[in-house]
PDB file of N, CA and C in Angstrom:
ATOM      1  N   UNK K 175     111.221  96.313  91.685  1.00 75.00           N
ATOM      2  CA  UNK K 175     111.664  97.277  92.686  1.00 75.00           C
ATOM      3  C   UNK K 175     111.815  96.537  94.249  1.00 75.00           C
ATOM      4  N   UNK K 176     112.771  96.815  94.816  1.00 89.00           N
ATOM      5  CA  UNK K 176     113.119  96.092  95.891  1.00 89.00           C
ATOM      6  C   UNK K 176     111.911  95.965  97.049  1.00 89.00           C
ATOM      7  N   UNK K 177     112.386  95.119  97.721  1.00 93.00           N
ATOM      8  CA  UNK K 177     111.439  95.131  99.089  1.00 93.00           C
ATOM      9  C   UNK K 177     111.317  95.906 100.294  1.00 93.00           C
ATOM     10  N   UNK K 178     110.732  96.274 101.177  1.00 95.00           N
ATOM     11  CA  UNK K 178     111.145  96.821 102.573  1.00 95.00           C
ATOM     12  C   UNK K 178     111.415  95.825 103.348  1.00 95.00           C
ATOM     13  N   UNK K 179     112.063  96.355 104.402  1.00 95.00           N
ATOM     14  CA  UNK K 179     112.610  95.592 105.408  1.00 95.00           C
ATOM     15  C   UNK K 179     111.295  94.876 106.124  1.00 95.00           C
ATOM     16  N   UNK K 180     110.195  95.767 106.235  1.00 93.00           N
ATOM     17  CA  UNK K 180     109.136  95.028 106.761  1.00 93.00           C
ATOM     18  C   UNK K 180     108.521  93.885 105.981  1.00 93.00           C
ATOM     19  N   UNK K 181     108.496  94.076 104.611  1.00 95.00           N
ATOM     20  CA  UNK K 181     107.982  92.949 103.614  1.00 95.00           C
ATOM     21  C   UNK K 181     108.867  91.439 103.741  1.00 95.00           C
ATOM     22  N   UNK K 182     110.154  92.050 103.997  1.00 95.00           N
ATOM     23  CA  UNK K 182     111.271  90.634 103.945  1.00 95.00           C
ATOM     24  C   UNK K 182     110.936  89.935 105.305  1.00 95.00           C
ATOM     25  N   UNK K 183     110.649  90.793 106.523  1.00 93.00           N
ATOM     26  CA  UNK K 183     110.522  89.876 107.641  1.00 93.00           C
ATOM     27  C   UNK K 183     109.196  89.204 107.669  1.00 93.00           C
ATOM     28  N   UNK K 184     108.215  89.916 107.254  1.00 94.00           N
ATOM     29  CA  UNK K 184     106.935  89.135 106.831  1.00 94.00           C
ATOM     30  C   UNK K 184     106.661  88.011 105.989  1.00 94.00           C
ATOM     31  N   UNK K 185     107.332  88.032 104.888  1.00 95.00           N
ATOM     32  CA  UNK K 185     107.603  86.757 104.013  1.00 95.00           C
ATOM     33  C   UNK K 185     108.165  85.977 104.630  1.00 95.00           C
ATOM     34  N   UNK K 186     109.446  85.933 105.404  1.00 94.00           N
ATOM     35  CA  UNK K 186     110.208  85.044 106.067  1.00 94.00           C
ATOM     36  C   UNK K 186     109.600  84.303 106.973  1.00 94.00           C
ATOM     37  N   UNK K 187     108.770  84.984 108.146  1.00 94.00           N
ATOM     38  CA  UNK K 187     108.304  84.778 109.049  1.00 94.00           C
ATOM     39  C   UNK K 187     106.660  83.917 108.955  1.00 94.00           C
ATOM     40  N   UNK K 188     106.320  84.410 107.680  1.00 94.00           N
ATOM     41  CA  UNK K 188     104.746  83.874 107.349  1.00 94.00           C
ATOM     42  C   UNK K 188     105.440  82.326 106.184  1.00 94.00           C
ATOM     43  N   UNK K 189     106.623  82.116 105.876  1.00 95.00           N
ATOM     44  CA  UNK K 189     106.875  81.158 105.197  1.00 95.00           C
ATOM     45  C   UNK K 189     106.566  81.193 103.621  1.00 95.00           C
ATOM     46  N   UNK K 190     106.470  82.337 103.194  1.00 96.00           N
ATOM     47  CA  UNK K 190     106.060  82.877 101.898  1.00 96.00           C
ATOM     48  C   UNK K 190     107.214  83.225 101.122  1.00 96.00           C
ATOM     49  N   UNK K 191     107.400  83.206  99.804  1.00 95.00           N
ATOM     50  CA  UNK K 191     108.675  83.706  99.006  1.00 95.00           C
ATOM     51  C   UNK K 191     108.437  85.147  98.871  1.00 95.00           C
ATOM     52  N   UNK K 192     107.284  85.705  98.908  1.00 94.00           N
ATOM     53  CA  UNK K 192     106.881  87.195  98.734  1.00 94.00           C
ATOM     54  C   UNK K 192     105.655  87.662  99.252  1.00 94.00           C
ATOM     55  N   UNK K 193     105.727  88.866  99.663  1.00 96.00           N
ATOM     56  CA  UNK K 193     104.515  89.528 100.062  1.00 96.00           C
ATOM     57  C   UNK K 193     104.321  90.928  99.487  1.00 96.00           C
ATOM     58  N   UNK K 194     103.007  91.520  99.092  1.00 94.00           N
ATOM     59  CA  UNK K 194     102.899  92.783  98.808  1.00 94.00           C
ATOM     60  C   UNK K 194     101.779  93.455  99.713  1.00 94.00           C
ATOM     61  N   UNK K 195     101.914  94.671  99.652  1.00 93.00           N
ATOM     62  CA  UNK K 195     101.320  95.785 100.300  1.00 93.00           C
ATOM     63  C   UNK K 195      99.863  95.328 100.113  1.00 93.00           C
ATOM     64  N   UNK K 196      99.043  95.097 101.103  1.00 94.00           N
ATOM     65  CA  UNK K 196      97.702  94.903 101.348  1.00 94.00           C
ATOM     66  C   UNK K 196      97.553  93.634 101.479  1.00 94.00           C
ATOM     67  N   UNK K 197      98.464  92.594 101.331  1.00 96.00           N
ATOM     68  CA  UNK K 197      97.840  91.235 101.654  1.00 96.00           C
ATOM     69  C   UNK K 197      97.783  90.876 102.904  1.00 96.00           C
ATOM     70  N   UNK K 198      96.996  90.017 103.158  1.00 96.00           N
ATOM     71  CA  UNK K 198      97.084  89.547 104.704  1.00 96.00           C
ATOM     72  C   UNK K 198      97.554  88.293 104.792  1.00 96.00           C
ATOM     73  N   UNK K 199      98.366  88.111 105.762  1.00 95.00           N
ATOM     74  CA  UNK K 199      99.302  87.129 106.043  1.00 95.00           C
ATOM     75  C   UNK K 199      99.211  86.595 107.417  1.00 95.00           C
ATOM     76  N   UNK K 200      99.296  85.498 107.811  1.00 93.00           N
ATOM     77  CA  UNK K 200      99.556  84.905 109.113  1.00 93.00           C
ATOM     78  C   UNK K 200     100.963  84.526 109.257  1.00 93.00           C
ATOM     79  N   UNK K 201     101.708  85.160 110.312  1.00 91.00           N
ATOM     80  CA  UNK K 201     103.031  85.017 110.647  1.00 91.00           C
ATOM     81  C   UNK K 201     103.171  84.964 112.113  1.00 91.00           C
ATOM     82  N   UNK K 202     104.237  83.989 112.530  1.00 87.00           N
ATOM     83  CA  UNK K 202     104.412  83.560 114.113  1.00 87.00           C
ATOM     84  C   UNK K 202     105.433  84.477 114.260  1.00 87.00           C
ATOM     85  N   UNK K 203     105.255  85.376 115.318  1.00 86.00           N
ATOM     86  CA  UNK K 203     106.155  86.497 115.938  1.00 86.00           C
ATOM     87  C   UNK K 203     107.173  85.461 116.749  1.00 86.00           C
ATOM     88  N   UNK K 204     108.625  86.224 116.865  1.00 90.00           N
ATOM     89  CA  UNK K 204     109.558  85.759 117.760  1.00 90.00           C
ATOM     90  C   UNK K 204     109.271  86.093 119.239  1.00 90.00           C
ATOM     91  N   UNK K 205     108.969  87.310 119.342  1.00 86.00           N
ATOM     92  CA  UNK K 205     108.769  88.142 120.460  1.00 86.00           C
ATOM     93  C   UNK K 205     107.300  89.097 120.491  1.00 86.00           C
ATOM     94  N   UNK K 206     106.962  89.288 121.662  1.00 79.00           N
ATOM     95  CA  UNK K 206     105.663  90.045 121.516  1.00 79.00           C
ATOM     96  C   UNK K 206     106.258  91.234 122.663  1.00 79.00           C
ATOM     97  N   UNK K 207     105.738  92.385 122.383  1.00 79.00           N
ATOM     98  CA  UNK K 207     105.933  93.418 123.411  1.00 79.00           C
ATOM     99  C   UNK K 207     104.414  94.156 123.691  1.00 79.00           C
ATOM    100  N   UNK K 208     104.589  94.987 124.894  1.00 74.00           N
ATOM    101  CA  UNK K 208     103.391  95.466 125.348  1.00 74.00           C
ATOM    102  C   UNK K 208     103.590  96.817 125.869  1.00 74.00           C
ATOM    103  N   UNK K 209     102.512  97.554 125.966  1.00 75.00           N
ATOM    104  CA  UNK K 209     102.646  98.833 126.591  1.00 75.00           C
ATOM    105  C   UNK K 209     101.911  98.567 128.057  1.00 75.00           C
ATOM    106  N   UNK K 210     102.680  99.266 128.784  1.00 75.00           N
ATOM    107  CA  UNK K 210     102.317  99.180 130.468  1.00 75.00           C
ATOM    108  C   UNK K 210     100.742  99.046 130.683  1.00 75.00           C
ATOM    109  N   UNK K 211      99.955  99.305 129.945  1.00 72.00           N
ATOM    110  CA  UNK K 211      98.449  99.436 130.343  1.00 72.00           C
ATOM    111  C   UNK K 211      98.092  97.987 130.326  1.00 72.00           C
ATOM    112  N   UNK K 212      98.807  97.359 129.318  1.00 72.00           N
ATOM    113  CA  UNK K 212      98.216  95.964 129.030  1.00 72.00           C
ATOM    114  C   UNK K 212      99.156  94.693 129.594  1.00 72.00           C
ATOM    115  N   UNK K 213     100.201  95.243 130.286  1.00 72.00           N
ATOM    116  CA  UNK K 213     100.956  94.400 131.233  1.00 72.00           C
ATOM    117  C   UNK K 213      99.970  93.624 131.872  1.00 72.00           C
ATOM    118  N   UNK K 214      98.999  94.216 132.437  1.00 74.00           N
ATOM    119  CA  UNK K 214      98.051  93.405 133.469  1.00 74.00           C
ATOM    120  C   UNK K 214      97.407  92.136 133.107  1.00 74.00           C
ATOM    121  N   UNK K 215      97.253  92.181 131.671  1.00 79.00           N
ATOM    122  CA  UNK K 215      96.796  90.863 130.967  1.00 79.00           C
ATOM    123  C   UNK K 215      97.476  89.961 130.259  1.00 79.00           C
ATOM    124  N   UNK K 216      98.897  89.918 131.006  1.00 77.00           N
ATOM    125  CA  UNK K 216      99.924  89.114 130.655  1.00 77.00           C
ATOM    126  C   UNK K 216      99.605  87.536 130.777  1.00 77.00           C
ATOM    127  N   UNK K 217      98.689  87.247 131.562  1.00 78.00           N
ATOM    128  CA  UNK K 217      98.375  85.590 131.717  1.00 78.00           C
ATOM    129  C   UNK K 217      97.476  85.265 130.582  1.00 78.00           C
ATOM    130  N   UNK K 218      96.844  86.330 130.087  1.00 82.00           N
ATOM    131  CA  UNK K 218      95.993  85.931 128.860  1.00 82.00           C
ATOM    132  C   UNK K 218      96.749  85.942 127.522  1.00 82.00           C
ATOM    133  N   UNK K 219      97.803  86.763 127.315  1.00 78.00           N
ATOM    134  CA  UNK K 219      98.489  86.625 126.211  1.00 78.00           C
ATOM    135  C   UNK K 219      99.573  85.378 126.426  1.00 78.00           C
ATOM    136  N   UNK K 220      99.925  84.912 127.562  1.00 82.00           N
ATOM    137  CA  UNK K 220     100.475  83.539 127.661  1.00 82.00           C
ATOM    138  C   UNK K 220      99.873  82.412 127.437  1.00 82.00           C
ATOM    139  N   UNK K 221      98.411  82.868 127.690  1.00 85.00           N
ATOM    140  CA  UNK K 221      97.381  81.235 127.321  1.00 85.00           C
ATOM    141  C   UNK K 221      97.418  81.274 125.818  1.00 85.00           C
ATOM    142  N   UNK K 222      97.332  82.195 124.974  1.00 84.00           N
ATOM    143  CA  UNK K 222      97.416  82.539 123.626  1.00 84.00           C
ATOM    144  C   UNK K 222      98.492  81.763 122.979  1.00 84.00           C
ATOM    145  N   UNK K 223      99.560  81.849 123.515  1.00 74.00           N
ATOM    146  CA  UNK K 223     100.675  81.351 122.981  1.00 74.00           C
ATOM    147  C   UNK K 223     101.731  82.078 122.414  1.00 74.00           C
TER     148      UNK K 223
END
């Protein structure tokens, strides 16, 4: 069966050939988005990388 869009992205960003539902992976995001309420902690997000 084919992979979902999310599975393809996670596999690519985690540097893995394949991912499956339920698998825990470490992936590096290209972009982070936040809700207005968490915009107040932008400096903390910046320190995290």
